C-alpha cells in the first residue's frame, strides 16, 4: 500500500521537544477553549474604539439591513464584490436579539463583538492544537501565550471584520492539512477533506484567502502520492459544493446570480480598484505593517524560524506578505491570518529559552517545573507584557473611540425620541451607522463611492478640501437635520455657519491624542438644532 512521503525523516526540533515537553502536562482541548473563551469575552468588552470602516459597514450594517429591513449598503454591494455569507451571521444574531427583546443600545453595540469572541476562542484553540502537532505540547502553551499577549491580536481579533473570521478559519484549516504536519507528530492525521472545506469557506468569505491556500495546496500536491484523488475527488468537488452554496445564498440576497469571487478578482486585481483608497510602497508590510503587528515578538519570531527550521510555515508567511506586497493598496488587517503563525514561532523561541536542557528526563516533575521559569523566561515574559499590554489597552480603549461613543449616545437619545435626523460632516464611513443607532431615522453621510471617471472628487473629498464652501452649497438643498456630527478640526471652520443656522453644541467626545492619516481629530462634536 502506498504511503505519504516522509516529509521530515529526522525532525530538527526533536531535541527541543525532548528538552521542553513535560510528560502528562497537556491541557485538554476543553480547558484550553474555556480559558480562551473567558479571555476573549473580556477582550471583546474592552474593545471600545473604531479601527476600520469594514467592521461596521461591510458586516454589521449589512446584517442589520437583512434582519430589520433598513441599513445602508455601500457601493461594493451594488457591484456584487461582497458575499452575504459573513453578514448573515450577524443578521441571525440580530434576529435572536429582537426575538428576546434584547435589541437595546447596549446589546446592539456589544453583542456582535461578543459573538466574534466565541469564534476567536475557536481560533485560539486551533492555534494551540496546530502548535502541538507541529512542535509539541510545551511549545503549544507558549504559542498560546504569545497569541493572547500580542497587542494587535487583542486589538483586532474580536472585531467583526471578515479578516477576523478568515483568520479563525485559516487556523482551523491548517490543522487538518497533512502537509503542514511534521512526521514525528504522534497525533493521528485527520481527514484532509475537513481542511479543504474550511479553506473553501474562508475563500468564500474573503476571496483573497486563496493566496494562502494556493501555497498550502501546492505543498500538499507535492507531498501526496494520491494526486489524482486530491485534485479530482477532493479539491474540485468540495470547492464546487462550497462555491455552489455561497452562490445560492448570494442569489437569494442579490436577487440574481452573482459570482462574487470573479467580481472581486476583476475589481481588486485586474483593474486595481483597491488603489482608490490609497497605495503604499511595495515594502510596507515588511518595514512597517507586519512589523508593527508582531511588535516586540519580532526577534522571537525570527529566532523561532531559524531554530525550528520549520520552513513550510516560514514560507507561508513570506508567500502571503510577498503577494500582498505586489498590490498597491495595503492594510494591516489583510495579513492578519498569518500573524498567529508568526506568534507560533515566537512561542517556539520562548519554549526553547525556558527549557533547562539535559536536566529534563533526569529529575522529578516538581523539580523540573521550578526550573522552567528561568530568569531569562521571566524577563522575556515581563518585557512582552509591559510592551504589549499598554499598547493593547490604549488602542482598544482610548485611541479613536469618539466615533463609537457618539453613536452609542445617539442611539440612547433616539430611544427617548430626541433624535429626528442626523447629518455627518466628516470623512465618509467615519462612524458606525444604523447597526448601532438601531432606529429608522433619516441620516446622511458624505458619499465616497469611486467615480467611473478619473479626477472626479467625491463628496467626502470635496468637503475635506473646502468644508465651508461645501456646506454652504450643500445647505441650499438640504433637509434641516436635528443633529450634526463632525470632528473638532472641521468645527473650527464651520462654527459661524452652525451658529447662523441655529445649531448649538450638545456634547463633545474625546477621540484621539495623535493624528493617523489626516489632521489631528482630537474630539467628535455633536451639534443639535435649537429646541432639540
Coordinates of C-alpha atoms in Angstrom, one line a residue:
X1 CA 0.0 0.0 0.0
X2 CA 1.4 3.4 -1.0
X3 CA 2.3 5.7 1.9
X4 CA 2.6 9.5 2.1
X5 CA 6.2 10.7 1.5
X6 CA 8.2 11.1 4.7
X7 CA 8.2 14.9 4.9
X8 CA 10.9 15.2 7.6
X9 CA 12.6 11.9 8.4
X10 CA 14.5 13.3 11.4
X11 CA 12.9 16.4 12.7
X12 CA 15.4 19.1 13.9
X13 CA 13.0 20.1 16.7
X14 CA 13.2 16.6 18.3
X15 CA 15.9 17.9 20.6
X16 CA 13.9 20.9 21.7
X17 CA 10.9 18.6 22.1
X18 CA 12.9 16.4 24.5
X19 CA 14.1 19.4 26.4
X20 CA 10.8 21.2 26.7
X21 CA 7.9 18.9 26.8
X22 CA 6.7 17.9 30.2
X23 CA 5.0 14.4 30.3
X24 CA 1.3 14.3 31.3
X25 CA 1.0 18.1 31.3
X26 CA -1.1 18.6 28.2
X27 CA -4.2 20.6 28.8
X28 CA -7.5 19.2 27.5
X29 CA -9.0 20.9 24.5
X30 CA -12.0 21.8 26.6
X31 CA -9.9 23.6 29.2
X32 CA -8.0 25.5 26.6
X33 CA -11.2 26.6 24.9
X34 CA -12.8 27.7 28.1
X35 CA -9.7 29.6 29.1
X36 CA -9.6 31.3 25.7
X37 CA -13.3 32.0 25.6
X38 CA -13.2 33.7 29.0
X39 CA -10.2 35.8 27.9
X40 CA -11.8 36.8 24.5
X41 CA -15.1 37.7 26.1
X42 CA -13.2 40.2 28.4
X43 CA -11.2 41.2 25.3
X44 CA -14.4 42.0 23.4
X45 CA -15.8 44.1 26.3
X46 CA -12.5 46.1 26.4
X47 CA -12.5 46.9 22.7
X48 CA -14.3 50.2 22.5
X49 CA -12.6 52.0 19.6
X50 CA -13.0 52.5 15.9
X51 CA -10.4 50.8 13.7
X52 CA -11.7 50.1 10.2
X53 CA -15.0 51.0 8.5
X54 CA -15.5 47.5 7.2
X55 CA -16.1 46.2 10.7
X56 CA -19.4 48.1 10.7
X57 CA -20.2 48.9 7.0
X58 CA -19.4 45.6 5.4
X59 CA -20.7 43.3 8.2
X60 CA -23.0 44.7 10.8
X61 CA -24.7 47.3 8.6
X62 CA -25.5 44.6 6.0
X63 CA -26.6 42.2 8.7
X64 CA -28.8 44.9 10.2
X65 CA -30.5 45.6 6.8
X66 CA -31.1 41.8 6.3
X67 CA -32.6 41.4 9.8
X68 CA -34.6 44.7 10.2
X69 CA -35.1 45.9 6.6
X70 CA -33.1 49.1 6.9
X71 CA -29.4 49.9 6.8
X72 CA -27.0 51.3 4.3
X73 CA -25.4 49.1 1.5
X74 CA -22.2 50.6 0.2
X75 CA -21.2 50.6 -3.5
X76 CA -19.4 47.2 -3.2
X77 CA -22.8 45.5 -2.7
X78 CA -24.2 47.2 -5.8
X79 CA -21.2 45.9 -7.8
X80 CA -21.5 42.4 -6.3
X81 CA -18.0 42.1 -5.0
X82 CA -19.1 41.1 -1.5
X83 CA -20.7 37.9 -0.3
X84 CA -23.6 37.9 2.1
X85 CA -22.2 34.8 3.9
X86 CA -20.4 36.8 6.6
X87 CA -23.1 39.4 7.3
X88 CA -25.7 36.6 7.6
X89 CA -24.0 35.6 10.8
X90 CA -24.8 38.9 12.4
X91 CA -28.3 39.0 10.8
X92 CA -29.1 35.8 12.7
X93 CA -27.7 37.4 15.9
X94 CA -29.9 40.4 15.4
X95 CA -32.9 38.3 14.8
X96 CA -32.2 36.4 18.1
X97 CA -31.8 39.7 20.0
X98 CA -35.1 41.0 18.5
X99 CA -37.0 37.8 19.4
X100 CA -36.0 38.1 23.1
X101 CA -36.5 41.9 23.0
X102 CA -32.8 42.5 23.7
X103 CA -32.1 44.8 20.8
X104 CA -31.3 47.7 23.2
X105 CA -28.4 50.1 22.5
X106 CA -26.0 48.2 24.8
X107 CA -26.7 44.8 23.3
X108 CA -26.7 46.1 19.7
X109 CA -23.2 47.6 20.4
X110 CA -21.7 44.8 22.4
X111 CA -23.2 41.5 21.2
X112 CA -21.6 41.4 17.7
X113 CA -18.1 41.5 19.2
X114 CA -19.1 39.1 21.9
X115 CA -20.2 36.6 19.2
X116 CA -16.9 37.2 17.4
X117 CA -15.1 36.5 20.7
X118 CA -16.5 33.0 20.7
X119 CA -15.2 32.4 17.1
X120 CA -11.9 33.9 18.1
X121 CA -11.6 31.4 21.0
X122 CA -12.0 28.6 18.4
X123 CA -9.1 30.1 16.5
X124 CA -7.0 30.3 19.7
X125 CA -7.8 26.6 20.4
X126 CA -6.7 25.6 17.0
X127 CA -3.5 27.5 17.2
X128 CA -2.8 25.5 20.3
X129 CA -3.7 22.3 18.6
X130 CA -1.7 23.1 15.5
X131 CA 1.3 24.1 17.6
X132 CA 1.0 20.9 19.5
X133 CA 1.1 18.6 16.4
X134 CA 3.9 20.6 14.8
X135 CA 6.2 21.3 17.8
X136 CA 4.7 19.5 20.9
X137 CA 2.6 20.5 23.9
X138 CA 5.2 22.6 25.7
X139 CA 5.7 24.8 22.7
X140 CA 1.9 25.0 22.2
X141 CA 1.4 26.5 25.6
X142 CA 4.0 29.2 24.8
X143 CA 2.4 29.8 21.4
X144 CA -0.9 30.3 23.1
X145 CA 0.6 32.8 25.5
X146 CA 2.1 34.7 22.5
X147 CA -1.3 34.7 20.8
X148 CA -3.1 36.1 23.9
X149 CA -0.4 38.6 24.8
X150 CA 0.2 40.1 21.3
X151 CA -1.3 43.6 21.2
X152 CA -2.6 43.5 17.7
X153 CA -4.3 40.2 18.1
X154 CA -6.0 41.6 21.2
X155 CA -6.9 44.8 19.3
X156 CA -8.3 43.2 16.2
X157 CA -9.4 39.5 16.6
X158 CA -12.7 40.2 18.4
X159 CA -13.7 42.9 15.8
X160 CA -16.4 41.9 13.3
X161 CA -14.1 42.2 10.3
X162 CA -14.3 39.5 7.7
X163 CA -10.5 39.2 8.2
X164 CA -11.0 38.1 11.8
X165 CA -13.2 35.2 10.8
X166 CA -10.8 34.5 7.9
X167 CA -8.0 34.2 10.5
X168 CA -10.0 31.7 12.6
X169 CA -10.9 29.6 9.6
X170 CA -7.2 29.6 8.5
X171 CA -6.1 28.3 11.8
X172 CA -8.8 25.6 11.8
X173 CA -8.0 24.5 8.3
X174 CA -4.2 24.4 8.7
X175 CA -4.7 21.9 11.5
X176 CA -6.3 19.4 9.0
X177 CA -3.7 19.6 6.2
X178 CA -1.3 16.7 6.4
X179 CA 1.4 18.6 4.5
X180 CA 1.7 21.1 7.3
X181 CA 2.3 18.5 10.0
X182 CA 5.7 17.0 11.0
X183 CA 6.4 13.4 10.7
X184 CA 7.2 12.9 14.4
X185 CA 3.8 14.0 15.5
X186 CA 2.0 11.3 17.4
X187 CA -1.5 12.6 16.8
X188 CA -3.4 10.8 14.1
X189 CA -3.7 12.6 10.8
X190 CA -7.3 13.8 10.4
X191 CA -9.3 13.9 7.2
X192 CA -7.9 16.3 4.6
X193 CA -11.4 16.9 3.4
X194 CA -12.2 19.0 6.5
X195 CA -9.2 21.2 5.8
X196 CA -10.3 21.7 2.2
X197 CA -13.9 22.5 3.3
X198 CA -12.8 25.1 5.8
X199 CA -10.3 26.6 3.4
X200 CA -13.0 26.9 0.7
X201 CA -15.3 28.6 3.3
X202 CA -12.5 31.1 4.1
X203 CA -12.2 31.9 0.3
X204 CA -15.9 32.3 0.0
X205 CA -15.9 34.9 2.8
X206 CA -12.7 36.6 1.6
X207 CA -11.6 35.6 -1.9
X208 CA -8.1 36.9 -1.1
X209 CA -7.7 34.0 1.3
X210 CA -7.0 31.9 -1.9
X211 CA -3.4 33.4 -1.6
X212 CA -2.9 31.2 1.5
X213 CA -4.5 28.1 0.1
X214 CA -2.7 28.2 -3.2
X215 CA 0.6 27.8 -1.2
X216 CA -0.8 25.1 1.1
X217 CA -2.5 23.3 -1.8
X218 CA 0.7 23.2 -3.9
X219 CA 2.6 21.8 -0.9
X220 CA 0.0 19.1 -0.4
X221 CA 0.1 18.3 -4.1
X222 CA 3.9 17.9 -4.0
X223 CA 3.9 15.7 -0.9
X224 CA 0.9 13.4 -1.5
X225 CA 1.1 10.3 -3.6
X226 CA -2.7 10.3 -4.5
X227 CA -2.5 13.4 -6.6
X228 CA -5.5 12.4 -8.8
X229 CA -7.7 11.8 -5.8
X230 CA -6.6 15.1 -4.2
X231 CA -7.5 17.2 -7.2
X232 CA -10.4 15.4 -8.8
X233 CA -12.1 13.7 -5.8
X234 CA -11.5 16.3 -3.1
X235 CA -10.5 19.8 -4.3
X236 CA -12.9 20.2 -7.2
X237 CA -16.0 18.5 -5.5
X238 CA -15.5 20.2 -2.2
X239 CA -14.6 23.6 -3.7
X240 CA -17.6 23.3 -6.1
X241 CA -20.0 22.5 -3.2
X242 CA -18.9 25.5 -1.1
X243 CA -19.0 27.8 -4.1
X244 CA -22.4 26.5 -5.0
X245 CA -23.7 27.0 -1.5
X246 CA -22.4 30.6 -1.3
X247 CA -23.7 31.4 -4.8
X248 CA -27.2 30.2 -3.7
X249 CA -27.0 32.5 -0.6
X250 CA -25.9 35.4 -2.8
X251 CA -28.6 34.6 -5.4
X252 CA -31.2 34.7 -2.7
X253 CA -29.9 38.1 -1.3
X254 CA -28.9 39.8 -4.5
X255 CA -32.0 38.6 -6.5
X256 CA -29.8 37.4 -9.4
X257 CA -26.9 35.2 -9.9
X258 CA -23.7 36.8 -8.8
X259 CA -20.2 35.2 -8.7
X260 CA -18.6 37.2 -6.0
X261 CA -15.0 35.8 -6.3
X262 CA -15.0 36.6 -10.0
X263 CA -16.2 40.2 -9.5
X264 CA -13.8 40.6 -6.6
X265 CA -10.9 39.4 -8.7
X266 CA -11.8 41.8 -11.6
X267 CA -12.1 44.8 -9.3
X268 CA -9.1 44.3 -7.0
X269 CA -6.6 42.6 -9.1
X270 CA -7.4 43.2 -12.8
X271 CA -8.4 46.8 -12.5
X272 CA -6.6 47.8 -9.3
X273 CA -9.8 49.2 -7.9
X274 CA -8.5 48.9 -4.3
X275 CA -5.9 51.6 -5.1
X276 CA -8.7 54.2 -4.9
X277 CA -8.3 54.0 -1.2
X278 CA -4.6 54.8 -1.2
X279 CA -1.4 53.0 -2.0
X280 CA 1.8 52.1 -0.1
X281 CA 5.3 51.3 -1.2
X282 CA 5.9 47.6 -2.0
X283 CA 8.0 47.0 1.2
X284 CA 5.3 48.4 3.5
X285 CA 4.4 45.0 5.1
X286 CA 8.0 44.1 5.8
X287 CA 9.2 47.5 7.1
X288 CA 6.0 48.8 8.8
X289 CA 2.8 46.8 8.6
X290 CA 3.6 43.3 9.7
X291 CA 6.5 44.5 11.8
X292 CA 4.1 46.7 13.9
X293 CA 1.6 43.8 14.2
X294 CA 4.2 41.4 15.5
X295 CA 5.8 44.2 17.6
X296 CA 8.1 43.1 20.3
X297 CA 7.6 39.4 19.4
X298 CA 9.6 40.1 16.2
X299 CA 13.0 38.9 17.4
X300 CA 11.4 35.8 18.9
X301 CA 9.6 35.1 15.6
X302 CA 12.9 35.1 13.7
X303 CA 14.6 33.1 16.4
X304 CA 11.8 30.5 16.3
X305 CA 12.0 30.3 12.5
X306 CA 15.7 29.6 12.4
X307 CA 15.8 27.3 15.5
X308 CA 12.8 25.2 14.4
X309 CA 13.8 25.0 10.7
X310 CA 10.1 24.5 10.0
X311 CA 10.3 26.2 6.6
X312 CA 6.8 25.3 5.4
X313 CA 5.3 27.8 7.9
X314 CA 8.1 30.3 7.4
X315 CA 7.5 30.1 3.7
X316 CA 3.7 30.6 4.2
X317 CA 4.4 33.9 6.0
X318 CA 6.9 35.0 3.3
X319 CA 4.5 34.0 0.5
X320 CA 1.5 35.9 1.9
X321 CA 3.5 39.0 2.7
X322 CA 5.1 38.9 -0.8
X323 CA 1.9 38.5 -2.7
X324 CA 0.2 41.2 -0.8
X325 CA 3.2 43.5 -1.3
X326 CA 2.6 43.4 -5.1
X327 CA -0.8 45.1 -4.6
X328 CA -0.9 48.8 -4.3
X329 CA -3.5 49.2 -1.5
X330 CA -2.3 47.7 1.8
X331 CA -3.8 47.4 5.2
X332 CA -2.8 45.8 8.5
X333 CA -5.9 43.5 8.5
X334 CA -5.1 41.9 5.1
X335 CA -2.2 39.9 6.6
X336 CA -3.9 39.1 9.9
X337 CA -4.3 35.4 9.0
X338 CA -0.5 34.8 9.2
X339 CA 0.1 36.7 12.4
X340 CA -0.8 33.6 14.6
X341 CA 1.8 31.7 12.6
X342 CA 4.4 34.3 13.5
X343 CA 3.4 34.1 17.1
X344 CA 3.7 30.3 17.0
X345 CA 7.3 30.7 16.1
X346 CA 7.7 33.2 18.9
X347 CA 6.2 30.6 21.2
X348 CA 8.9 28.1 20.0
X349 CA 11.7 30.5 20.8
X350 CA 10.2 31.2 24.3
X351 CA 9.9 27.4 24.9
X352 CA 13.5 26.8 23.9
X353 CA 14.7 29.6 26.1
X354 CA 12.7 28.4 29.0
X355 CA 13.9 24.8 28.8
X356 CA 16.8 23.5 31.0
X357 CA 18.4 21.2 28.5
X358 CA 19.8 17.9 29.8
X359 CA 18.2 18.2 33.3
X360 CA 14.9 17.1 31.7
X361 CA 14.3 13.4 32.0
X362 CA 16.6 13.1 35.0
X363 CA 14.6 14.9 37.7
X364 CA 11.1 14.7 39.1
X365 CA 8.3 16.8 37.6
X366 CA 8.2 19.0 40.7
X367 CA 11.9 19.9 40.3
X368 CA 11.5 20.4 36.6
X369 CA 8.6 22.8 36.9
X370 CA 10.8 25.0 39.2
X371 CA 13.5 25.3 36.6
X372 CA 11.3 26.1 33.6
X373 CA 10.8 29.6 34.8
X374 CA 14.4 30.6 34.4
X375 CA 15.4 34.3 34.8
X376 CA 15.5 34.6 31.0
X377 CA 12.0 33.4 30.7
X378 CA 10.8 35.7 33.4
X379 CA 12.5 38.7 31.9
X380 CA 11.1 37.8 28.4
X381 CA 7.6 37.4 29.7
X382 CA 7.8 40.7 31.7
X383 CA 9.2 42.5 28.7
X384 CA 6.5 41.2 26.3
X385 CA 3.7 42.1 28.8
X386 CA 4.9 45.6 29.6
X387 CA 5.3 46.4 25.9
X388 CA 2.2 44.8 24.5
X389 CA -0.4 45.2 27.3
X390 CA -0.3 49.1 27.5
X391 CA -0.4 49.2 23.6
X392 CA -3.4 46.8 23.5
X393 CA -5.4 48.7 26.1
X394 CA -4.6 52.1 24.7
X395 CA -5.5 51.2 21.1
X396 CA -8.6 49.2 22.2
X397 CA -10.0 51.6 24.8
X398 CA -8.6 55.1 24.1
X399 CA -7.4 55.8 20.5
X400 CA -10.2 56.7 18.1
X401 CA -13.1 56.0 20.4
X402 CA -15.1 59.2 19.9
X403 CA -16.9 57.9 16.8
X404 CA -18.2 54.9 18.6
X405 CA -19.2 56.9 21.7
X406 CA -21.2 59.4 19.7
X407 CA -23.3 56.8 18.0
X408 CA -23.9 54.9 21.3
X409 CA -25.1 58.2 22.8
X410 CA -27.3 59.0 19.8
X411 CA -28.9 55.5 20.0
X412 CA -29.9 56.2 23.6
X413 CA -31.3 59.6 22.6
X414 CA -33.2 58.0 19.8
X415 CA -34.9 55.6 22.2
X416 CA -36.1 58.7 24.1
X417 CA -37.4 60.2 20.8
X418 CA -35.0 63.1 20.9
X419 CA -33.4 62.5 17.5
X420 CA -35.2 63.2 14.3
X421 CA -32.4 63.2 11.7
X422 CA -28.6 63.2 11.6
X423 CA -26.0 64.7 9.2
X424 CA -22.4 63.5 9.4
X425 CA -20.0 66.2 8.3
X426 CA -16.8 64.1 8.4
X427 CA -14.9 61.7 6.1
X428 CA -17.3 59.0 4.9
X429 CA -17.7 55.9 7.0
X430 CA -16.0 57.5 10.0
X431 CA -18.7 56.2 12.4
X432 CA -21.0 53.2 12.8
X433 CA -24.4 53.7 11.3
X434 CA -27.8 52.1 11.5
X435 CA -26.4 48.9 13.1
X436 CA -25.6 51.0 16.2
X437 CA -28.3 53.6 16.1
X438 CA -31.0 50.9 15.5
X439 CA -33.7 53.4 14.6
X440 CA -35.0 54.0 11.1
X441 CA -34.4 57.8 11.1
X442 CA -33.1 59.9 8.1
X443 CA -29.3 60.0 8.2
X444 CA -26.9 61.4 5.6
X445 CA -23.1 60.9 5.4
X446 CA -20.7 62.3 2.7
X447 CA -20.5 59.7 0.0
X448 CA -17.2 58.4 -1.3
X449 CA -18.3 55.9 -4.0
X450 CA -15.5 55.6 -6.6
X451 CA -16.3 57.6 -9.7
X452 CA -16.2 55.9 -13.1
X453 CA -14.3 59.0 -14.4
X454 CA -10.8 59.7 -13.1
X455 CA -10.2 63.0 -11.4
X456 CA -13.8 63.5 -10.1
X457 CA -13.8 64.2 -6.4
X458 CA -16.4 62.5 -4.3
X459 CA -18.4 64.4 -1.6
X460 CA -16.1 63.4 1.2
X461 CA -13.0 64.7 -0.6
X462 CA -14.8 67.9 -1.6
X463 CA -15.8 68.6 2.0
X464 CA -12.3 67.9 3.3
X465 CA -10.7 70.3 0.7
X466 CA -13.1 73.2 1.5
X467 CA -15.5 72.5 4.4
X468 CA -17.1 76.0 4.4
X469 CA -17.7 76.2 0.7
X470 CA -19.0 72.6 0.5
X471 CA -21.5 73.0 3.4
X472 CA -22.8 76.4 2.2
X473 CA -23.6 74.8 -1.2
X474 CA -25.0 71.7 0.4
X475 CA -27.3 73.7 2.7
X476 CA -29.1 75.1 -0.3
X477 CA -30.9 71.8 -0.9
X478 CA -30.7 70.1 2.5
X479 CA -33.5 69.0 4.7
X480 CA -32.5 70.6 8.0
X481 CA -31.2 67.9 10.4
X482 CA -31.9 67.8 14.1
X483 CA -28.3 66.8 14.8
X484 CA -24.9 67.3 13.1
X485 CA -21.8 65.2 13.9
X486 CA -18.3 66.4 13.0
X487 CA -14.7 66.4 14.1
X488 CA -13.3 69.4 16.0
X489 CA -10.8 70.1 13.2
X490 CA -13.7 70.9 10.9
X491 CA -15.8 72.5 13.7
X492 CA -13.3 75.4 13.9
X493 CA -14.0 76.2 10.2
X494 CA -17.8 75.7 10.4
X495 CA -18.5 77.4 13.8
X496 CA -20.1 80.5 12.3
X497 CA -22.2 78.5 9.8
X498 CA -23.5 76.3 12.6
X499 CA -24.4 79.2 14.8
X500 CA -26.1 81.1 12.0
X501 CA -28.3 78.1 11.3
X502 CA -29.3 77.8 15.0
X503 CA -27.2 74.8 15.9
X504 CA -25.6 74.6 19.4
X505 CA -23.0 72.3 20.8
X506 CA -24.7 69.5 22.6
X507 CA -21.9 67.1 23.6
X508 CA -18.2 66.5 22.9
X509 CA -16.5 63.1 22.8
X510 CA -12.8 62.5 23.1
X511 CA -11.4 60.8 20.0
X512 CA -7.6 60.7 19.7
X513 CA -4.4 62.1 21.1
X514 CA -2.5 62.0 17.7
X515 CA -3.3 62.0 14.1
X516 CA -3.4 59.0 11.8
X517 CA -3.7 59.9 8.2
X518 CA -5.3 63.4 8.4
X519 CA -5.1 66.4 10.7
X520 CA -5.5 65.6 14.4
X521 CA -9.1 64.7 15.1
X522 CA -9.0 65.2 18.9
X523 CA -12.7 65.0 19.5
X524 CA -16.1 64.3 17.9
X525 CA -18.6 67.1 18.4
X526 CA -22.4 66.7 18.4
X527 CA -24.5 69.8 17.5
X528 CA -28.2 70.0 17.9
X529 CA -30.8 72.3 16.4
X530 CA -32.3 74.9 18.7
X531 CA -35.1 73.3 20.7
X532 CA -33.7 69.7 20.4

